[in-house]
XYZ file of C-alpha atoms in Angstrom:
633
model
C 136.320 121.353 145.935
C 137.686 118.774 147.786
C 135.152 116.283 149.188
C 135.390 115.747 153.004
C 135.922 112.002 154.907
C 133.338 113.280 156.991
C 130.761 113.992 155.102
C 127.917 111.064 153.766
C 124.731 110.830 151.714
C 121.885 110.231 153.558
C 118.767 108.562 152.355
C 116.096 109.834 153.945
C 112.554 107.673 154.593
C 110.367 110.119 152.285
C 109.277 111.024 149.003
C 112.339 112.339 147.394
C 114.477 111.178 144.539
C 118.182 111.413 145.786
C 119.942 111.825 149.018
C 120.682 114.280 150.864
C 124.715 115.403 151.803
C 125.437 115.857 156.322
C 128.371 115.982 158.224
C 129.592 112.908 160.558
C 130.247 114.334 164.260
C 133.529 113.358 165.271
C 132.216 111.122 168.411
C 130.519 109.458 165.830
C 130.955 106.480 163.283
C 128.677 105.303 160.316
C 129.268 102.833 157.813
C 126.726 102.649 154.284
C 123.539 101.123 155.745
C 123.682 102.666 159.174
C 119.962 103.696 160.565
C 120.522 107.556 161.452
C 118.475 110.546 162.572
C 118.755 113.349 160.635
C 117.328 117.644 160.959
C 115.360 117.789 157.429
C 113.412 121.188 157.677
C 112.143 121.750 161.203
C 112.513 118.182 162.362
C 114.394 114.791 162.505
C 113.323 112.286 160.078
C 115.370 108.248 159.504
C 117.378 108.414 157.239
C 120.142 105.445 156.061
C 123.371 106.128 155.154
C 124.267 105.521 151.466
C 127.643 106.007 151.170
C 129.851 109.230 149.790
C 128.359 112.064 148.784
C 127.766 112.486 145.387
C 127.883 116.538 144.489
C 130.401 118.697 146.667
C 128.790 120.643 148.840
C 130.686 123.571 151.370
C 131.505 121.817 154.453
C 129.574 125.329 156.443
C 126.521 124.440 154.435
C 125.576 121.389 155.602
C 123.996 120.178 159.022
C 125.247 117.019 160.978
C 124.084 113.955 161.408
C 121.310 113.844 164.523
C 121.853 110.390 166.316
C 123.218 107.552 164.412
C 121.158 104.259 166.097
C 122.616 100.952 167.974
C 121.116 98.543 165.515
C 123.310 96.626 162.733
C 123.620 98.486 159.398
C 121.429 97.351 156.671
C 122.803 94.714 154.313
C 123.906 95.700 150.931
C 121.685 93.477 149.042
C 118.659 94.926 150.994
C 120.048 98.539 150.135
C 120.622 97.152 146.176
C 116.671 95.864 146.780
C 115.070 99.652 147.261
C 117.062 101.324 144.410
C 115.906 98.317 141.848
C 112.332 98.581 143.542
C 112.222 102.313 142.765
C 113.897 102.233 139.512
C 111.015 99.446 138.158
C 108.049 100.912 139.824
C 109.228 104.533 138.980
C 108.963 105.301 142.588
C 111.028 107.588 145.061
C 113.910 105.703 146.975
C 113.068 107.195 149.896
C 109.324 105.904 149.203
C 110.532 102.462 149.006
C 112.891 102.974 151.922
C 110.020 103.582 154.020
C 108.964 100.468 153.689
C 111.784 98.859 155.387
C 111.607 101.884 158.367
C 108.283 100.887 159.344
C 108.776 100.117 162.716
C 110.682 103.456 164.519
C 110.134 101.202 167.557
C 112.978 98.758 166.641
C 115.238 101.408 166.681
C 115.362 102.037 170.175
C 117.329 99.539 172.909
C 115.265 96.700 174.146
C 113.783 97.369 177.851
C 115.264 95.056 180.451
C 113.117 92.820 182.475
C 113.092 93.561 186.044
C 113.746 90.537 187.869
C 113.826 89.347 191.956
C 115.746 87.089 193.633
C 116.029 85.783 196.846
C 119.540 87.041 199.288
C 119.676 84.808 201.825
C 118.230 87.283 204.441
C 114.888 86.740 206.241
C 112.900 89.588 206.909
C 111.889 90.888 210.490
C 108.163 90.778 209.851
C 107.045 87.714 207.676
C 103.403 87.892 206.516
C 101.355 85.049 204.553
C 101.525 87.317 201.592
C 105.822 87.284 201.972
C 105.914 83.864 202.789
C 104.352 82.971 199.322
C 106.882 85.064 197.479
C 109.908 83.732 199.603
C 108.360 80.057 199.044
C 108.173 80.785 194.825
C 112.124 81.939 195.042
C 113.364 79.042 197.066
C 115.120 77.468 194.159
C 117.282 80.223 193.936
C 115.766 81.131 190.269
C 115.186 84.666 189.424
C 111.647 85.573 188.444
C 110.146 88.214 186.476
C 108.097 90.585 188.230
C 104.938 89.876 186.445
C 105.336 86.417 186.411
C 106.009 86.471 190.483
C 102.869 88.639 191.094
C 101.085 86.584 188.682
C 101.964 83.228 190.340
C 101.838 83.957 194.109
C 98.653 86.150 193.734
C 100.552 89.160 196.078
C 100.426 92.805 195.192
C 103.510 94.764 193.658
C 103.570 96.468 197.336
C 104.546 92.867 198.808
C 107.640 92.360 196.589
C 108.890 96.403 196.935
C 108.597 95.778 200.557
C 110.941 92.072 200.697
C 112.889 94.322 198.250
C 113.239 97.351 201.074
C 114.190 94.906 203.922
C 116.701 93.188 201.712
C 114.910 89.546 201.772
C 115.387 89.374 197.771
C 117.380 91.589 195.445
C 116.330 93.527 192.182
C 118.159 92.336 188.765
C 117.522 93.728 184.823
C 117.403 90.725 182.644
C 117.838 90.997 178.956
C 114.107 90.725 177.240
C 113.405 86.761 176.081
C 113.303 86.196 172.417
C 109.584 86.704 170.720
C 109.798 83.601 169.397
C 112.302 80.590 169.971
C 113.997 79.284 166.557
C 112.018 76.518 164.846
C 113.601 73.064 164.971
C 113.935 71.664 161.296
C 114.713 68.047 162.503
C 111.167 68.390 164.639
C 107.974 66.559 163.855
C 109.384 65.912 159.985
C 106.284 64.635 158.048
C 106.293 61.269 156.461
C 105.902 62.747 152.486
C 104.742 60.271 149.897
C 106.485 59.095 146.684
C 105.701 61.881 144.639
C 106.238 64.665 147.418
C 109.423 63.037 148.269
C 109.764 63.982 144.414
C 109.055 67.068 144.561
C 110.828 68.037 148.143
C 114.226 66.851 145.998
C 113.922 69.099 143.190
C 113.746 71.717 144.881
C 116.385 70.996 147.276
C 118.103 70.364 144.020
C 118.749 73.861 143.652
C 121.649 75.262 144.560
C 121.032 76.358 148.548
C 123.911 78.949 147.888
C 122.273 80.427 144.267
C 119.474 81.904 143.017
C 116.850 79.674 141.713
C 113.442 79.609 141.339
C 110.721 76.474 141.600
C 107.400 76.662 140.744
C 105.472 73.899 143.151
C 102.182 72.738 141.438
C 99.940 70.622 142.974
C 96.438 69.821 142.826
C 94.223 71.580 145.754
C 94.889 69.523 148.581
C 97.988 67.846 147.106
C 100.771 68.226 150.458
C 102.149 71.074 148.613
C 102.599 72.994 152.267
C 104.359 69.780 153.597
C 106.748 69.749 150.781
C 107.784 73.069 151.332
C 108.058 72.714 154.881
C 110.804 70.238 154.354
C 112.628 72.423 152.173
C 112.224 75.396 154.439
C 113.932 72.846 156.761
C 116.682 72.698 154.472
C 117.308 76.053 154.361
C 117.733 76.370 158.254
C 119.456 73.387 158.570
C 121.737 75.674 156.440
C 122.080 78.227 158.820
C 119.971 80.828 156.976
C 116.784 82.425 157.321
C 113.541 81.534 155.803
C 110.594 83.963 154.454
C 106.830 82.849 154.050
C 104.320 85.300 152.558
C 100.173 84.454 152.768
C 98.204 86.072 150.416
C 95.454 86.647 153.265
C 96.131 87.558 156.704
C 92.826 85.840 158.443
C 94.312 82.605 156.708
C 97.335 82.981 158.904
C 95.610 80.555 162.324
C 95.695 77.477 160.192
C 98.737 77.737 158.596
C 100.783 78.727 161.688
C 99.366 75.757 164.210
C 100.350 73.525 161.436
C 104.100 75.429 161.368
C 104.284 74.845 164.671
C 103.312 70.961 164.628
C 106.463 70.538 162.022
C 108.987 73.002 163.744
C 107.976 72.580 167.554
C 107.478 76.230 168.024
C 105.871 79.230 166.298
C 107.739 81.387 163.726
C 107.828 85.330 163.794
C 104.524 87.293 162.350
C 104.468 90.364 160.389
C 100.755 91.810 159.381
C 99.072 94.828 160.461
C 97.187 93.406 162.856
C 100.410 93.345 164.832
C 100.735 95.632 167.872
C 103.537 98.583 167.252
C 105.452 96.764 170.464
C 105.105 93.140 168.712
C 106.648 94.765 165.155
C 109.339 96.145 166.614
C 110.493 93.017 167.999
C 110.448 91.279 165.175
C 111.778 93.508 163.197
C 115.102 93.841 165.477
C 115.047 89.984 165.581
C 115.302 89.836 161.655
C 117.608 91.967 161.821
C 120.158 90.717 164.544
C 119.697 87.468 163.262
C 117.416 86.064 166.320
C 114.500 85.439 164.755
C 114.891 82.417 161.725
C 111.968 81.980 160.114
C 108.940 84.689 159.462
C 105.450 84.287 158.186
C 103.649 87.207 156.958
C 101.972 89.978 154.358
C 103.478 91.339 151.443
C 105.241 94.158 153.562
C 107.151 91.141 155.265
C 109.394 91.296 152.042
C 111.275 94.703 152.918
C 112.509 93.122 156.818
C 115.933 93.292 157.382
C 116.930 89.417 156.650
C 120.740 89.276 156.901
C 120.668 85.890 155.998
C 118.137 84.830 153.760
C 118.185 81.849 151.938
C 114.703 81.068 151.493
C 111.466 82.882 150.189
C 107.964 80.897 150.224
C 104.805 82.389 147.805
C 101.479 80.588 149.306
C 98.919 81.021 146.736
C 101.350 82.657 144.321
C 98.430 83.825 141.728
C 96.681 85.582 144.207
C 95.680 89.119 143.479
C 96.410 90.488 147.126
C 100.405 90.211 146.212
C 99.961 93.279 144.618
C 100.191 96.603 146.442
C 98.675 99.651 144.378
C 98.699 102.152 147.250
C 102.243 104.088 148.056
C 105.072 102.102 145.757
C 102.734 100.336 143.046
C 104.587 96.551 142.918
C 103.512 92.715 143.203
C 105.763 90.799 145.786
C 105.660 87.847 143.827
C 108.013 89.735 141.389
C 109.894 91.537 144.211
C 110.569 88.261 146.055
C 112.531 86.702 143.135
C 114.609 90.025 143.049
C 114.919 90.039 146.419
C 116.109 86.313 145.890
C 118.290 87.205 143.247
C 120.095 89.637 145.076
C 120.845 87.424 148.240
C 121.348 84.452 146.420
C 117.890 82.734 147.864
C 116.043 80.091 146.585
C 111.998 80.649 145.730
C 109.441 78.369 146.280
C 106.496 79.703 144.108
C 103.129 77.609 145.668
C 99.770 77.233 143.756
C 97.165 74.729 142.665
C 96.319 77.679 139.829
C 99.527 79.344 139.121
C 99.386 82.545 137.083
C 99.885 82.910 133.888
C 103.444 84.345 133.866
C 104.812 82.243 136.576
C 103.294 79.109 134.375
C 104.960 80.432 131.118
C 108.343 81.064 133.206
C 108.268 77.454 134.099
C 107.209 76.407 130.238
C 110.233 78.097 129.035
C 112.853 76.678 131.682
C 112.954 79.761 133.316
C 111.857 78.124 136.554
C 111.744 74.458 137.863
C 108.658 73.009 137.442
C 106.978 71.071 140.031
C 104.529 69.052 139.510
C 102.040 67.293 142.597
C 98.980 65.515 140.439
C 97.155 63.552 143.284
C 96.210 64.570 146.653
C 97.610 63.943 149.974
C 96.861 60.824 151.265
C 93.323 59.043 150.517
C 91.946 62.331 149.888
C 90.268 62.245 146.490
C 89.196 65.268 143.792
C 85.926 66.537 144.037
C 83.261 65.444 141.234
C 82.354 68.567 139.710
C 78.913 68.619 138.146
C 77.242 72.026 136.491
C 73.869 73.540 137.012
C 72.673 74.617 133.786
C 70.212 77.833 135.248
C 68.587 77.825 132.688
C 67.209 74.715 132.809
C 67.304 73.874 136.651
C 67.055 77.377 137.630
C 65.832 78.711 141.129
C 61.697 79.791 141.476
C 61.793 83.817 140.721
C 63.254 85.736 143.509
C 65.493 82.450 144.842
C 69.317 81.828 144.390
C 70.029 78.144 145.124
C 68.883 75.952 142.519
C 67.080 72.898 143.732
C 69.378 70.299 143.017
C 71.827 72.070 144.867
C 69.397 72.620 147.595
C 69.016 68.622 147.462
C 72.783 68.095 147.543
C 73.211 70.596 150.781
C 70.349 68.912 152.718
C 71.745 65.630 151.872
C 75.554 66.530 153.498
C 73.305 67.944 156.295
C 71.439 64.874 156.798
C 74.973 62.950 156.812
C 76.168 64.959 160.004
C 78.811 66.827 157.126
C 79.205 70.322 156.017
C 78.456 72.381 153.048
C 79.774 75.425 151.311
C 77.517 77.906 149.212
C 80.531 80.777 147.136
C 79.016 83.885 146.149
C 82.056 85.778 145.415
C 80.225 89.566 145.893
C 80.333 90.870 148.873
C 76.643 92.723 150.417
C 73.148 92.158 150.063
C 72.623 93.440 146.117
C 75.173 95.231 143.914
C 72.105 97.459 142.242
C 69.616 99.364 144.488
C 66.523 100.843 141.929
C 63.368 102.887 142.150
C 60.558 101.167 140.445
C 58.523 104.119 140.296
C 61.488 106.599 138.499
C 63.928 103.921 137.253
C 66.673 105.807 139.509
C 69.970 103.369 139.902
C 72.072 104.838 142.879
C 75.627 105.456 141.811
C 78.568 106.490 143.569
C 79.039 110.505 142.989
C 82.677 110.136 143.577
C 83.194 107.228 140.960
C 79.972 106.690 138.946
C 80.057 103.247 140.340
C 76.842 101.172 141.742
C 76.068 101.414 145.648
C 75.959 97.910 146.731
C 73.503 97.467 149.346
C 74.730 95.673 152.777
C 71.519 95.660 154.590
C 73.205 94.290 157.923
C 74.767 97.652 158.349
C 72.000 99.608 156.758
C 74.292 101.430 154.289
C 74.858 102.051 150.556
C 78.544 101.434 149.735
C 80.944 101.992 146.793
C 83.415 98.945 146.501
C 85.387 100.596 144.247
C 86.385 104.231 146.323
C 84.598 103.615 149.615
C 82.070 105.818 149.560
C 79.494 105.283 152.021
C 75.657 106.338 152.927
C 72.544 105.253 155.365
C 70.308 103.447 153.151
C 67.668 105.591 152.210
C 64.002 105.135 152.520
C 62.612 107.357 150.213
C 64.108 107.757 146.474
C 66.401 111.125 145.922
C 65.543 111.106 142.090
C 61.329 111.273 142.824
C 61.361 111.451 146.410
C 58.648 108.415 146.330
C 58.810 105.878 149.712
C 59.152 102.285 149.836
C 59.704 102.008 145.962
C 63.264 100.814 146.290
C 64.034 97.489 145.338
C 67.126 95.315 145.599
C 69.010 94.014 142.279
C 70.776 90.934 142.204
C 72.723 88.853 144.493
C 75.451 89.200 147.100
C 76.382 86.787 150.127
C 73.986 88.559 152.458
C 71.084 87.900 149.970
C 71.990 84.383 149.666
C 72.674 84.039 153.809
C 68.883 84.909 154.015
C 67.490 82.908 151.343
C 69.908 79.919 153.634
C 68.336 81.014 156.636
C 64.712 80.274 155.371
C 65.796 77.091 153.028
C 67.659 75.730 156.038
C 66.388 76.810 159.039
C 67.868 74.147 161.402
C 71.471 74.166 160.088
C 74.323 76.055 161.840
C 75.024 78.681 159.634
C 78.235 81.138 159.354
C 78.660 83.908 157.190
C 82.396 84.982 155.842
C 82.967 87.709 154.454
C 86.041 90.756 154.243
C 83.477 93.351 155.846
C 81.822 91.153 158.056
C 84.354 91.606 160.995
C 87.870 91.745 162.202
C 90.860 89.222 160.969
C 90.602 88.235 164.755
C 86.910 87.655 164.264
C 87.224 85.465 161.087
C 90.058 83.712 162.520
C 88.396 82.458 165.166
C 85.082 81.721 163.064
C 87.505 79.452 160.873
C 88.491 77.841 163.882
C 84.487 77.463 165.015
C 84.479 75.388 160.949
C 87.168 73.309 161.533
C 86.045 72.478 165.221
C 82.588 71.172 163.107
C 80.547 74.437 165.206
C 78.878 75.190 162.174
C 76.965 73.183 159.515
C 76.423 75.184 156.510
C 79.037 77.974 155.666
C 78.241 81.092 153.265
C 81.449 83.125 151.711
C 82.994 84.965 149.749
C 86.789 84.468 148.212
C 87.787 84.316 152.126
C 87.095 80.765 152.098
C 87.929 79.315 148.792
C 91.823 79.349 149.729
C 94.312 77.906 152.380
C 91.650 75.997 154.560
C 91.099 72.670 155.362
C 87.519 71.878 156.488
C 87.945 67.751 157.056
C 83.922 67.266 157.097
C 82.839 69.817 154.167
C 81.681 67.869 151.730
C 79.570 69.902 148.801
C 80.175 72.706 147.601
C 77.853 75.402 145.849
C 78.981 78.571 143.536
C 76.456 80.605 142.838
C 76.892 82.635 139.757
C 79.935 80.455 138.846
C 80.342 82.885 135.501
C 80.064 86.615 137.541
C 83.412 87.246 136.600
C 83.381 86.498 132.723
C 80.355 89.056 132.633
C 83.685 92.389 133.032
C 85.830 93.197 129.645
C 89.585 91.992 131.485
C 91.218 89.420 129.461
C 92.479 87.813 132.173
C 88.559 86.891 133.637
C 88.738 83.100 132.213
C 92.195 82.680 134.711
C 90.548 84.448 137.625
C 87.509 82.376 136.995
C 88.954 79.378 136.603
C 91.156 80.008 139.467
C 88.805 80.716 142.139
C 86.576 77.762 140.957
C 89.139 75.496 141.301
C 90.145 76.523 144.462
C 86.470 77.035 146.010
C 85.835 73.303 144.767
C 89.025 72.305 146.046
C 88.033 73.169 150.084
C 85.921 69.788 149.655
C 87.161 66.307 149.377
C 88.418 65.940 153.224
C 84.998 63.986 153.615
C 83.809 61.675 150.998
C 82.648 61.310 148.748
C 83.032 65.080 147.638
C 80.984 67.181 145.608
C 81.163 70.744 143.645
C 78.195 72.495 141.899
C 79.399 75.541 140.192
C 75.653 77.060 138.838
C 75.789 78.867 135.507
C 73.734 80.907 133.458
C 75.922 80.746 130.434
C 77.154 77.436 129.412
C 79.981 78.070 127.034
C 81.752 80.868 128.782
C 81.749 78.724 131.964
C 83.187 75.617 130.419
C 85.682 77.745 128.406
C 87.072 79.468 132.332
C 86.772 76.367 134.056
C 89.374 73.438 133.309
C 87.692 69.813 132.430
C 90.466 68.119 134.885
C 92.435 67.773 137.725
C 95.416 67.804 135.227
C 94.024 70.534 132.171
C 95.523 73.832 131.574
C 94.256 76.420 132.616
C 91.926 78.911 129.953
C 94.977 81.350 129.145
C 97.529 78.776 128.651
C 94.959 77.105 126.326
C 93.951 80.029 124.551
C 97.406 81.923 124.112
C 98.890 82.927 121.013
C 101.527 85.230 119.920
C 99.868 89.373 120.056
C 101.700 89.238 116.474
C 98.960 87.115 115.250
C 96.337 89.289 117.066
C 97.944 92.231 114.931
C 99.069 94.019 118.628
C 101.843 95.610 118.888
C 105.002 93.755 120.693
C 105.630 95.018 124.502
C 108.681 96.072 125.586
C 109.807 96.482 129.519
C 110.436 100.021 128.463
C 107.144 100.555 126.760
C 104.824 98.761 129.094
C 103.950 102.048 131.086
């Protein structure tokens, strides 16, 4: 059967494996990568086109295409990027395609501003109220009608009525840009010797190729100013430029300091953003508009037509990894995203993980190395609690030397940090009279207590219940008793230790990302005297008068069977520890209840390896079996 010119495969944006076969309307034209609407079942679904059908199908049996959209067509390496994403994760291209379909709003033509002008003509009857409008249009500027109300102070009537009597005319503007394109010969940072290093290897790289850096720096090091300059590079070159954040409430700090090097503030994609908002940038990205991006992991499937430049902040960071929908890690799917568009990566961490480190050990990557910090910042002096030995009094958290430590930064007008990284009051609520641990029915996990909502939660499926006051084994009241510690626990035991201290608790569940980005701003502003957090605030901040810093439990996460706990200990130690040293002299107090295991996850240095690296050896000598990419399922 002869296949028809007129006839394409569409992709459509769900769960299927293949795509589907329509027919091309004669008044209309697609090209592979065109954004179309197309019938499947009882309604239209997006769909992009894919190129030539691949089966022959009867010209009678197929329906035609809906609506084919005024947007560019996709690029071909972005089209490449969704079949290699689905092949690797095992996924459904039209799963993965979804991802890059996210905002429907794009698709439609930008709204015009309405605009008003004056004509020359003077109105018969000239009220105060006209006067002020006629007075704002005397320079012979059109205004937007939001911005005229807004400045003049006049109701909408006012201007319809100068409108009707032909004092000013109505024009449709096209929509301004969301965000003007960043200036890479702005505010350029002064970089010392060895950033100045480091900013030319990476520029070193081909800015045509694929190539891949790894920048590692000590907490604090100017490893954010060093790829700022080479983010400058890229645009400089005419292409766009990609920064993913592990953390979305970390996104304030980073972008006022963006806009201090670039002189104005680059596109945002999270899903904090309004529908409206995505859809702008979105057709920016794709049109070419918008040069520069900061965002989430999802920011990896925009449009870019351009891209020469992909930046990983934090690249060890276990939020890179999406496990709900398509199961991938965008540190992985940015260097094939790279690869495919012929983009440099700039692969940013003061803890790098262990594969990225092993890529750069083997040549795979450049390595980068920043070994003092910025500046006459210095490393903090890290000094262990054995608890054991200088333990808190029964029913206490804080040891008393670190309670010594946090009353002397107080005393010193300077801040302190206590880490706890478990979120809630108590991961274990218990009946003393039965023995009766409350579990999670859905998952068999413990219901961690947060007693400032007055619930019972599961942190592992969500589950969620008041917290009772009588137990549901025995049915006995006020027998119920609290196990452990989480940051609420601790934020109490602060409250009493330190009563006069401004005190802020951070936490995932303890608000909105608006919420904790403006408490971070309330820290850096010096509102706040003593802060209490979880992982929230061991990354990306820079608190210029915290000075000590206090992990409680510094060897919770060696106490789960992973064999990667040492790395995620010693990474979120050294990062927690690294938020002090803006004020001198600095201080970190990881407590520990287990000596060895501590000083085996925790490096000795500012320039040690990390546990894995130190402890790695070939699975052939641990008698496991080799992996293979096709075997590692």
């Amino acid at each position: 059967m002869e296949i028809r010119p007129d006839i394409v495969a569409v992709m459509v944006g769900v769960a299927v494996e293949g795509p589907y076969s329509y027919r091309v309307p004669a008044h209309m034209s697609v090209t592979r990568g065109s954004i179309v609407a197309v019938p499947l079942g009882p309604r239209l679904t997006l769909g992009v086109v894919w190129g030539p059908p691949k089966d022959m199908v009867a010209h009678n049996r197929l329906r035609d295409i809906a609506m084919a959209y005024d947007v560019p067509p996709l690029s071909e390496e972005l089209l490449k990027l969704v079949e290699w994403v689905a092949r690797y994760t095992l996924a459904a291209p039209g799963q993965v395609l979804r991802a890059v379909l996210r905002s429907t709003e794009a698709l439609d033509s930008p709204k015009p501003v309405i605009a008003f002008r004056r004509t020359g003509l003077e109105p018969e009857k000239l009220t105060p109220a006209r006067l002020r409008v006629l007075d704002a249009l005397m320079d012979d500027m059109a205004w937007p009608k939001a911005a005229l109300v807004g400045a003049t102070g006049v109701s909408a009537s006012v201007i319809e009525g100068l409108e009707r009597a032909g004092a000013i005319e109505r024009l449709e503007m096209p929509p301004p840009p969301i965000v003007l394109p960043p200036d890479p010969d702005g505010a350029a940072i002064t970089l010392n010797p060895e950033q100045s290093a480091a900013l030319e290897q990476i520029v070193a790289l081909d800015a045509n190729a694929f190539g891949v850096a790894l920048l590692d720096g000590v907490t604090g090091g100017g490893k954010t100013e060093v790829f700022f300059e080479a983010v400058a590079d890229t645009l400089r070159a005419g292409r766009q430029a990609l920064i993913l954040l592990p953390e979305i409430a970390l996104t304030h700090t980073f972008l006022d300091r963006f806009t201090k090097r670039f002189g104005t503030r680059p596109a945002e994609w999270h899903s904090d953003m309004t529908p409206v908002q995505r859809a702008k940038v979105w057709r920016g990205v794709l049109d070419g508009s918008v040069r520069a991006v900061v965002g989430a992991r999802s920011a990896l499937f925009l449009p870019f037509r351009e891209l020469g430049m992909l930046v990983l902040d934090e690249e060890h960071d276990g939020a890179y990894k999406q496990s709900d929908g398509v199961n991938y890690h965008a540190r992985d799917m940015a260097i094939v995203r790279a690869h495919l568009a012929n983009a440099r990566v700039v692969l940013s961490s003061a803890t790098p993980s262990v594969e990225t480190r092993n890529n750069a050990n083997i040549g795979r990557y450049a390595h980068v190395l920043l070994t003092s910090r910025f500046a006459e910042a210095s490393m903090p002096n890290i000094t262990a609690i054995d608890m054991r030995i200088d333990g808190p009094e029964k029913g206490q958290w804080i040891a008393p030397v670190l309670a010594r430590e946090v009353f002397a930064a107080l005393d010193r007008g300077e801040q302190a940090l206590l880490f706890l990284n478990r979120r809630g009051y108590a991961p274990l609520t218990l009946c003393r009279a039965c023995g009766h641990q409350y579990q999670c029915p859905d998952c068999s996990a413990w219901m961690v207590e947060h007693r400032f909502r007055g619930v019972l939660m599961c942190h592992h499926c969500g589950h969620e219940v008041r917290t009772p006051k009588t137990c549901s084994a025995c049915g006995e009241e006020d027998t119920l008793i609290a196990v452990g510690p989480g940051i609420e626990r601790v934020a109490e035991e602060a409250a009493a230790r330190f009563p006069d201290a401004r005190r802020v608790i951070l936490s995932s569940d303890m608000g909105s990302n608006a919420q904790l980005r403006e408490r971070f701003s309330e820290i850096e502003r010096g509102e706040y005297d003593l802060i209490i957090g979880t992982q929230l605030v061991s990354k990306g901040h820079h608190f210029e008068k915290l000075s000590v810093v206090g992990v409680l439990d510094a060897d919770l996460g060696l106490a789960h069977g992973d064999p990667r706990a040492a790395t995620r200990t010693y990474q979120i130690l050294t990062q927690v520890a690294g938020r002090a040293g803006r004020a001198p002299p600095p201080k970190g107090w990881p407590g520990r209840a287990t000596p060895g295991r501590a000083r085996r996850a925790r490096a000795p240095s500012t320039t040690a390896t990390p546990p894995s690296t130190r402890s790695a050896v070939p699975r052939s000598t641990l008698r496991l079996p080799l992996v293979e990419p096709g075997r590692a399922m």
